[in-house]
PDB file of C-alpha atoms in Angstrom:
ATOM      1  CA  UNK A 194      21.892   4.098  15.373  1.00  0.00           C
ATOM      2  CA  UNK A 195      19.272   6.049  13.425  1.00  0.00           C
ATOM      3  CA  UNK A 196      15.971   6.446  15.243  1.00  0.00           C
ATOM      4  CA  UNK A 197      12.776   4.871  13.919  1.00  0.00           C
ATOM      5  CA  UNK A 198      10.556   7.861  13.176  1.00  0.00           C
ATOM      6  CA  UNK A 199       6.944   7.251  14.176  1.00  0.00           C
ATOM      7  CA  UNK A 200       3.724   9.212  13.593  1.00  0.00           C
ATOM      8  CA  UNK A 201       0.537   8.445  15.531  1.00  0.00           C
ATOM      9  CA  UNK A 202      -2.979   9.155  14.264  1.00  0.00           C
ATOM     10  CA  UNK A 203      -5.445   8.259  17.021  1.00  0.00           C
ATOM     11  CA  UNK A 204      -8.501  10.227  18.159  1.00  0.00           C
ATOM     12  CA  UNK A 205      -8.617   8.967  21.749  1.00  0.00           C
ATOM     13  CA  UNK A 206      -6.523  11.488  23.670  1.00  0.00           C
ATOM     14  CA  UNK A 207      -5.403   9.251  26.513  1.00  0.00           C
ATOM     15  CA  UNK A 208      -4.436   6.443  24.142  1.00  0.00           C
ATOM     16  CA  UNK A 209      -2.570   8.801  21.819  1.00  0.00           C
ATOM     17  CA  UNK A 210      -0.716  10.621  24.598  1.00  0.00           C
ATOM     18  CA  UNK A 211       0.126   7.384  26.391  1.00  0.00           C
ATOM     19  CA  UNK A 212       1.423   5.784  23.215  1.00  0.00           C
ATOM     20  CA  UNK A 213       3.488   8.849  22.349  1.00  0.00           C
ATOM     21  CA  UNK A 214       4.994   9.036  25.818  1.00  0.00           C
ATOM     22  CA  UNK A 215       5.799   5.322  26.000  1.00  0.00           C
ATOM     23  CA  UNK A 216       7.360   5.225  22.526  1.00  0.00           C
ATOM     24  CA  UNK A 217       9.484   8.317  23.158  1.00  0.00           C
ATOM     25  CA  UNK A 218      10.910   6.602  26.221  1.00  0.00           C
ATOM     26  CA  UNK A 219      12.258   3.779  24.050  1.00  0.00           C
ATOM     27  CA  UNK A 220      15.818   4.005  22.820  1.00  0.00           C
ATOM     28  CA  UNK A 221      15.968   4.239  19.037  1.00  0.00           C
ATOM     29  CA  UNK A 222      12.405   5.530  18.568  1.00  0.00           C
ATOM     30  CA  UNK A 223      11.321   9.114  17.911  1.00  0.00           C
ATOM     31  CA  UNK A 224       7.673  10.186  17.667  1.00  0.00           C
ATOM     32  CA  UNK A 225       7.686  12.942  15.029  1.00  0.00           C
ATOM     33  CA  UNK A 226       4.089  13.963  15.623  1.00  0.00           C
ATOM     34  CA  UNK A 227       0.577  12.879  16.475  1.00  0.00           C
ATOM     35  CA  UNK A 228      -2.897  13.909  15.349  1.00  0.00           C
ATOM     36  CA  UNK A 229      -6.490  13.086  16.234  1.00  0.00           C
ATOM     37  CA  UNK A 230      -8.162  13.338  12.809  1.00  0.00           C
ATOM     38  CA  UNK A 231      -7.629  11.832   9.375  1.00  0.00           C
ATOM     39  CA  UNK A 232      -7.309  15.221   7.638  1.00  0.00           C
ATOM     40  CA  UNK A 233      -4.650  16.466  10.039  1.00  0.00           C
ATOM     41  CA  UNK A 234      -3.040  13.043  10.086  1.00  0.00           C
ATOM     42  CA  UNK A 235      -2.689  13.124   6.308  1.00  0.00           C
ATOM     43  CA  UNK A 236      -0.885  16.467   6.515  1.00  0.00           C
ATOM     44  CA  UNK A 237       1.373  15.064   9.227  1.00  0.00           C
ATOM     45  CA  UNK A 238       2.346  12.032   7.152  1.00  0.00           C
ATOM     46  CA  UNK A 239       2.933  14.118   4.041  1.00  0.00           C
ATOM     47  CA  UNK A 240       5.151  16.593   5.867  1.00  0.00           C
ATOM     48  CA  UNK A 241       7.162  14.175   8.011  1.00  0.00           C
ATOM     49  CA  UNK A 242       7.175  10.980   5.879  1.00  0.00           C
ATOM     50  CA  UNK A 243       7.780   8.828   8.962  1.00  0.00           C
ATOM     51  CA  UNK A 244       9.195   5.317   8.953  1.00  0.00           C
ATOM     52  CA  UNK A 245       6.099   4.013  10.749  1.00  0.00           C
ATOM     53  CA  UNK A 246       2.570   5.390  10.829  1.00  0.00           C
ATOM     54  CA  UNK A 247       0.323   4.002  13.565  1.00  0.00           C
ATOM     55  CA  UNK A 248      -3.200   4.671  12.299  1.00  0.00           C
ATOM     56  CA  UNK A 249      -6.505   4.095  14.071  1.00  0.00           C
ATOM     57  CA  UNK A 250      -9.109   2.905  11.579  1.00  0.00           C
ATOM     58  CA  UNK A 251     -11.936   4.684  13.441  1.00  0.00           C
ATOM     59  CA  UNK A 252     -11.202   8.423  13.177  1.00  0.00           C
ATOM     60  CA  UNK A 253     -13.872  11.124  13.659  1.00  0.00           C
ATOM     61  CA  UNK A 254     -13.777  12.776  10.227  1.00  0.00           C
ATOM     62  CA  UNK A 255     -12.656  10.029   7.826  1.00  0.00           C
ATOM     63  CA  UNK A 256     -11.544   6.463   8.512  1.00  0.00           C
ATOM     64  CA  UNK A 257      -7.965   5.223   8.578  1.00  0.00           C
ATOM     65  CA  UNK A 258      -8.418   3.430   5.262  1.00  0.00           C
ATOM     66  CA  UNK A 259      -9.083   6.740   3.520  1.00  0.00           C
ATOM     67  CA  UNK A 260      -6.072   8.277   5.238  1.00  0.00           C
ATOM     68  CA  UNK A 261      -3.687   5.524   4.120  1.00  0.00           C
ATOM     69  CA  UNK A 262      -5.018   5.543   0.557  1.00  0.00           C
ATOM     70  CA  UNK A 263      -4.815   9.337   0.267  1.00  0.00           C
ATOM     71  CA  UNK A 264      -1.277   9.383   1.650  1.00  0.00           C
ATOM     72  CA  UNK A 265      -0.038   6.740  -0.759  1.00  0.00           C
ATOM     73  CA  UNK A 266      -1.757   8.383  -3.726  1.00  0.00           C
ATOM     74  CA  UNK A 267      -0.376  11.831  -2.887  1.00  0.00           C
ATOM     75  CA  UNK A 268       3.272  10.772  -3.135  1.00  0.00           C
ATOM     76  CA  UNK A 269       5.413   8.862  -5.585  1.00  0.00           C
ATOM     77  CA  UNK A 270       4.863   5.153  -4.962  1.00  0.00           C
ATOM     78  CA  UNK A 271       8.464   4.527  -3.886  1.00  0.00           C
ATOM     79  CA  UNK A 272       8.356   7.427  -1.427  1.00  0.00           C
ATOM     80  CA  UNK A 273       5.000   6.407   0.054  1.00  0.00           C
ATOM     81  CA  UNK A 274       6.141   2.798   0.400  1.00  0.00           C
ATOM     82  CA  UNK A 275       8.950   3.918   2.699  1.00  0.00           C
ATOM     83  CA  UNK A 276       6.315   4.645   5.341  1.00  0.00           C
ATOM     84  CA  UNK A 277       5.068   1.390   6.836  1.00  0.00           C
ATOM     85  CA  UNK A 278       1.557   1.390   8.294  1.00  0.00           C
ATOM     86  CA  UNK A 279       0.381  -0.328  11.461  1.00  0.00           C
ATOM     87  CA  UNK A 280      -3.425  -0.288  11.492  1.00  0.00           C
ATOM     88  CA  UNK A 281      -5.222  -0.250  14.826  1.00  0.00           C
ATOM     89  CA  UNK A 282      -8.722  -1.636  15.025  1.00  0.00           C
ATOM     90  CA  UNK A 283     -11.278  -2.723  17.603  1.00  0.00           C
ATOM     91  CA  UNK A 284     -11.454  -6.464  18.135  1.00  0.00           C
ATOM     92  CA  UNK A 285     -15.083  -6.156  19.218  1.00  0.00           C
ATOM     93  CA  UNK A 286     -16.239  -4.992  15.760  1.00  0.00           C
ATOM     94  CA  UNK A 287     -15.838  -7.688  13.137  1.00  0.00           C
ATOM     95  CA  UNK A 288     -16.590  -5.413  10.182  1.00  0.00           C
ATOM     96  CA  UNK A 289     -13.941  -2.943  11.328  1.00  0.00           C
ATOM     97  CA  UNK A 290     -11.406  -5.756  11.585  1.00  0.00           C
ATOM     98  CA  UNK A 291     -12.202  -6.857   8.039  1.00  0.00           C
ATOM     99  CA  UNK A 292     -12.044  -3.275   6.799  1.00  0.00           C
ATOM    100  CA  UNK A 293      -8.648  -2.751   8.434  1.00  0.00           C
ATOM    101  CA  UNK A 294      -7.332  -5.889   6.798  1.00  0.00           C
ATOM    102  CA  UNK A 295      -8.671  -4.839   3.410  1.00  0.00           C
ATOM    103  CA  UNK A 296      -6.930  -1.477   3.733  1.00  0.00           C
ATOM    104  CA  UNK A 297      -3.650  -3.096   2.782  1.00  0.00           C
ATOM    105  CA  UNK A 298      -1.667  -1.913   5.786  1.00  0.00           C
ATOM    106  CA  UNK A 299       1.632  -3.591   6.606  1.00  0.00           C
ATOM    107  CA  UNK A 300       0.628  -4.792  10.080  1.00  0.00           C
ATOM    108  CA  UNK A 301      -2.567  -5.123  12.102  1.00  0.00           C
ATOM    109  CA  UNK A 302      -3.102  -4.708  15.835  1.00  0.00           C
ATOM    110  CA  UNK A 303      -6.143  -4.623  18.080  1.00  0.00           C
ATOM    111  CA  UNK A 304      -6.440  -1.426  20.128  1.00  0.00           C
ATOM    112  CA  UNK A 305      -6.203  -3.356  23.385  1.00  0.00           C
ATOM    113  CA  UNK A 306      -2.720  -4.631  22.477  1.00  0.00           C
ATOM    114  CA  UNK A 307      -0.149  -4.605  25.250  1.00  0.00           C
ATOM    115  CA  UNK A 308       2.602  -2.055  24.752  1.00  0.00           C
ATOM    116  CA  UNK A 309       5.276  -4.765  24.644  1.00  0.00           C
ATOM    117  CA  UNK A 310       3.526  -6.386  21.688  1.00  0.00           C
ATOM    118  CA  UNK A 311       2.983  -3.041  19.967  1.00  0.00           C
ATOM    119  CA  UNK A 312       6.712  -2.421  20.305  1.00  0.00           C
ATOM    120  CA  UNK A 313       7.400  -5.839  18.802  1.00  0.00           C
ATOM    121  CA  UNK A 314       4.997  -5.092  15.935  1.00  0.00           C
ATOM    122  CA  UNK A 315       6.696  -1.764  15.333  1.00  0.00           C
ATOM    123  CA  UNK A 316      10.188  -3.249  15.064  1.00  0.00           C
ATOM    124  CA  UNK A 317       9.063  -6.160  12.890  1.00  0.00           C
ATOM    125  CA  UNK A 318       7.157  -3.813  10.586  1.00  0.00           C
ATOM    126  CA  UNK A 319      10.134  -1.461  10.351  1.00  0.00           C
ATOM    127  CA  UNK A 320      12.264  -4.424   9.263  1.00  0.00           C
ATOM    128  CA  UNK A 321       9.933  -4.915   6.315  1.00  0.00           C
ATOM    129  CA  UNK A 322       7.887  -7.799   7.679  1.00  0.00           C
ATOM    130  CA  UNK A 323       4.209  -7.975   8.634  1.00  0.00           C
ATOM    131  CA  UNK A 324       2.802  -8.397  12.139  1.00  0.00           C
ATOM    132  CA  UNK A 325      -0.767  -9.573  12.599  1.00  0.00           C
ATOM    133  CA  UNK A 326      -2.611 -10.010  15.864  1.00  0.00           C
ATOM    134  CA  UNK A 327      -3.916 -13.597  16.218  1.00  0.00           C
ATOM    135  CA  UNK A 328      -7.339 -12.196  17.161  1.00  0.00           C
ATOM    136  CA  UNK A 329      -7.535 -10.413  13.816  1.00  0.00           C
ATOM    137  CA  UNK A 330      -6.273 -13.491  11.984  1.00  0.00           C
ATOM    138  CA  UNK A 331      -9.054 -15.609  13.469  1.00  0.00           C
ATOM    139  CA  UNK A 332     -11.760 -13.144  12.420  1.00  0.00           C
ATOM    140  CA  UNK A 333     -10.443 -12.849   8.878  1.00  0.00           C
ATOM    141  CA  UNK A 334     -10.056 -16.628   8.628  1.00  0.00           C
ATOM    142  CA  UNK A 335     -13.669 -17.082   9.732  1.00  0.00           C
ATOM    143  CA  UNK A 336     -14.800 -14.580   7.101  1.00  0.00           C
ATOM    144  CA  UNK A 337     -12.679 -16.288   4.446  1.00  0.00           C
ATOM    145  CA  UNK A 338     -14.302 -19.621   5.205  1.00  0.00           C
ATOM    146  CA  UNK A 339     -17.766 -18.107   4.885  1.00  0.00           C
ATOM    147  CA  UNK A 340     -16.948 -16.292   1.663  1.00  0.00           C
ATOM    148  CA  UNK A 341     -14.257 -16.884  -0.919  1.00  0.00           C
ATOM    149  CA  UNK A 342     -12.927 -20.436  -1.167  1.00  0.00           C
ATOM    150  CA  UNK A 343      -9.491 -21.583  -2.217  1.00  0.00           C
ATOM    151  CA  UNK A 344      -9.320 -23.024  -5.727  1.00  0.00           C
ATOM    152  CA  UNK A 345      -8.976 -26.801  -5.641  1.00  0.00           C
ATOM    153  CA  UNK A 346      -8.243 -29.039  -8.610  1.00  0.00           C
ATOM    154  CA  UNK A 347     -11.297 -31.319  -9.166  1.00  0.00           C
ATOM    155  CA  UNK A 348      -9.263 -34.536  -9.071  1.00  0.00           C
ATOM    156  CA  UNK A 349      -6.742 -33.431  -6.478  1.00  0.00           C
ATOM    157  CA  UNK A 350      -6.886 -35.074  -3.072  1.00  0.00           C
ATOM    158  CA  UNK A 351      -3.333 -34.485  -1.898  1.00  0.00           C
ATOM    159  CA  UNK A 352      -2.484 -30.998  -3.139  1.00  0.00           C
ATOM    160  CA  UNK A 353      -4.155 -27.648  -3.612  1.00  0.00           C
ATOM    161  CA  UNK A 354      -3.535 -25.012  -6.268  1.00  0.00           C
ATOM    162  CA  UNK A 355      -3.634 -21.421  -5.036  1.00  0.00           C
ATOM    163  CA  UNK A 356      -4.568 -18.234  -6.898  1.00  0.00           C
ATOM    164  CA  UNK A 357      -4.818 -14.515  -6.044  1.00  0.00           C
ATOM    165  CA  UNK A 358      -1.061 -14.081  -5.555  1.00  0.00           C
ATOM    166  CA  UNK A 359       1.642 -12.518  -7.663  1.00  0.00           C
ATOM    167  CA  UNK A 360       2.836 -14.336 -10.817  1.00  0.00           C
ATOM    168  CA  UNK A 361       6.191 -15.412  -9.399  1.00  0.00           C
ATOM    169  CA  UNK A 362       4.605 -17.012  -6.339  1.00  0.00           C
ATOM    170  CA  UNK A 363       1.871 -18.556  -8.493  1.00  0.00           C
ATOM    171  CA  UNK A 364       4.428 -20.217 -10.760  1.00  0.00           C
ATOM    172  CA  UNK A 365       6.316 -21.623  -7.766  1.00  0.00           C
ATOM    173  CA  UNK A 366       3.107 -23.058  -6.304  1.00  0.00           C
ATOM    174  CA  UNK A 367       2.017 -24.518  -9.627  1.00  0.00           C
ATOM    175  CA  UNK A 368       5.299 -26.402  -9.797  1.00  0.00           C
ATOM    176  CA  UNK A 369       5.203 -27.420  -6.141  1.00  0.00           C
ATOM    177  CA  UNK A 370       1.735 -26.855  -4.578  1.00  0.00           C
ATOM    178  CA  UNK A 371       0.968 -27.034  -0.873  1.00  0.00           C
ATOM    179  CA  UNK A 372      -0.002 -30.482   0.360  1.00  0.00           C
ATOM    180  CA  UNK A 373      -3.081 -31.065   2.508  1.00  0.00           C
ATOM    181  CA  UNK A 374      -0.868 -31.425   5.579  1.00  0.00           C
ATOM    182  CA  UNK A 375       0.926 -28.176   4.811  1.00  0.00           C
ATOM    183  CA  UNK A 376      -2.450 -26.456   4.486  1.00  0.00           C
ATOM    184  CA  UNK A 377      -3.446 -27.814   7.909  1.00  0.00           C
ATOM    185  CA  UNK A 378      -0.231 -26.416   9.361  1.00  0.00           C
ATOM    186  CA  UNK A 379      -0.767 -23.098   7.559  1.00  0.00           C
ATOM    187  CA  UNK A 380      -4.259 -22.768   9.014  1.00  0.00           C
ATOM    188  CA  UNK A 381      -2.909 -23.229  12.535  1.00  0.00           C
ATOM    189  CA  UNK A 382      -0.120 -20.736  11.830  1.00  0.00           C
ATOM    190  CA  UNK A 383      -2.775 -18.216  10.793  1.00  0.00           C
ATOM    191  CA  UNK A 384      -4.619 -18.855  14.059  1.00  0.00           C
ATOM    192  CA  UNK A 385      -1.483 -17.995  16.018  1.00  0.00           C
ATOM    193  CA  UNK A 386      -0.471 -21.447  17.281  1.00  0.00           C
ATOM    194  CA  UNK A 387       3.147 -22.234  18.129  1.00  0.00           C
ATOM    195  CA  UNK A 388       5.024 -25.215  16.701  1.00  0.00           C
ATOM    196  CA  UNK A 389       4.506 -27.160  19.942  1.00  0.00           C
ATOM    197  CA  UNK A 390       0.760 -26.481  19.867  1.00  0.00           C
ATOM    198  CA  UNK A 391       0.535 -27.473  16.191  1.00  0.00           C
ATOM    199  CA  UNK A 392       2.342 -30.733  16.987  1.00  0.00           C
ATOM    200  CA  UNK A 393      -0.170 -31.519  19.733  1.00  0.00           C
ATOM    201  CA  UNK A 394      -3.212 -30.673  17.601  1.00  0.00           C
ATOM    202  CA  UNK A 395      -2.083 -32.661  14.566  1.00  0.00           C
ATOM    203  CA  UNK A 396      -0.463 -35.505  16.548  1.00  0.00           C
ATOM    204  CA  UNK A 397       2.910 -34.900  14.939  1.00  0.00           C
ATOM    205  CA  UNK A 398       6.426 -34.712  16.290  1.00  0.00           C
ATOM    206  CA  UNK A 399       7.902 -31.255  16.789  1.00  0.00           C
ATOM    207  CA  UNK A 400      10.544 -32.086  14.180  1.00  0.00           C
ATOM    208  CA  UNK A 401       7.871 -32.932  11.599  1.00  0.00           C
ATOM    209  CA  UNK A 402       6.034 -29.678  12.297  1.00  0.00           C
ATOM    210  CA  UNK A 403       9.220 -27.700  11.751  1.00  0.00           C
ATOM    211  CA  UNK A 404       9.681 -29.426   8.394  1.00  0.00           C
ATOM    212  CA  UNK A 405       6.115 -28.605   7.363  1.00  0.00           C
ATOM    213  CA  UNK A 406       6.448 -24.983   8.501  1.00  0.00           C
ATOM    214  CA  UNK A 407       9.665 -24.605   6.538  1.00  0.00           C
ATOM    215  CA  UNK A 408       7.948 -26.078   3.484  1.00  0.00           C
ATOM    216  CA  UNK A 409       5.033 -23.644   3.801  1.00  0.00           C
ATOM    217  CA  UNK A 410       7.345 -20.644   4.092  1.00  0.00           C
ATOM    218  CA  UNK A 411       9.416 -21.747   1.101  1.00  0.00           C
ATOM    219  CA  UNK A 412       6.414 -22.360  -1.139  1.00  0.00           C
ATOM    220  CA  UNK A 413       4.788 -19.035  -0.196  1.00  0.00           C
ATOM    221  CA  UNK A 414       8.106 -17.166  -0.558  1.00  0.00           C
ATOM    222  CA  UNK A 415       7.528 -15.900   2.981  1.00  0.00           C
ATOM    223  CA  UNK A 416      10.398 -14.963   5.250  1.00  0.00           C
ATOM    224  CA  UNK A 417       8.513 -15.692   8.470  1.00  0.00           C
ATOM    225  CA  UNK A 418       5.277 -17.107   9.906  1.00  0.00           C
ATOM    226  CA  UNK A 419       3.566 -13.727  10.135  1.00  0.00           C
ATOM    227  CA  UNK A 420       4.204 -12.939   6.488  1.00  0.00           C
ATOM    228  CA  UNK A 421       2.838 -16.367   5.553  1.00  0.00           C
ATOM    229  CA  UNK A 422      -0.301 -15.718   7.612  1.00  0.00           C
ATOM    230  CA  UNK A 423      -0.906 -12.321   6.021  1.00  0.00           C
ATOM    231  CA  UNK A 424      -0.414 -13.748   2.525  1.00  0.00           C
ATOM    232  CA  UNK A 425      -2.722 -16.673   3.261  1.00  0.00           C
ATOM    233  CA  UNK A 426      -5.509 -14.441   4.543  1.00  0.00           C
ATOM    234  CA  UNK A 427      -5.230 -11.819   1.827  1.00  0.00           C
ATOM    235  CA  UNK A 428      -5.198 -14.387  -0.961  1.00  0.00           C
ATOM    236  CA  UNK A 429      -7.943 -16.572   0.512  1.00  0.00           C
ATOM    237  CA  UNK A 430      -5.763 -19.663   0.613  1.00  0.00           C
ATOM    238  CA  UNK A 431      -7.856 -21.484   3.214  1.00  0.00           C
ATOM    239  CA  UNK A 432     -11.458 -22.605   2.795  1.00  0.00           C
TER     240      UNK A 432
END
């Protein structure tokens, strides 16, 4: 089995060294390098073109957003896209969470994440899916509610029309928009609730929740709950 090649850009020495050591101990993972600054991290990514780049948003010289943007602009789009980015941010700083989300990384983790969850995020991201920490989802959802609102048809009480997504998804949703109940389920998915918890909160059977979740995934063209949550937050689907 080919190893997942990982690069780490993190300025905190103990965190960086601990992450490198723990990842190298995992079968099927190889850390190809690590750096403490954005400038050196950019050189590392350009030279190694890893499968996964774990990037701290708060670096001493430039932030992680700049690093990711510069890396993707410096290479052919197809080549740059082969490197998936997991952005690390501090849960305590709301603006940093929002900035990390706006950076367009593939996955988002708080810096206090347990190693087991970081490992899960790494594998899911490598498979081409997105992983988002529920803590980050809640902050972005709160910001979305305070700012941009989803577009609602004036005379619509049962369904909602969604914008800010790609044309193919938009056409699917125009033909078959999310219902109010599906939006309620989607909001709880974004907040990190399980199917059992959603059933309890909405007073539904577990079977009904599974049907609604499947409907949400199909309409959003999402392969899993995490991808649906990322799409919902990025596009401002919830008001």
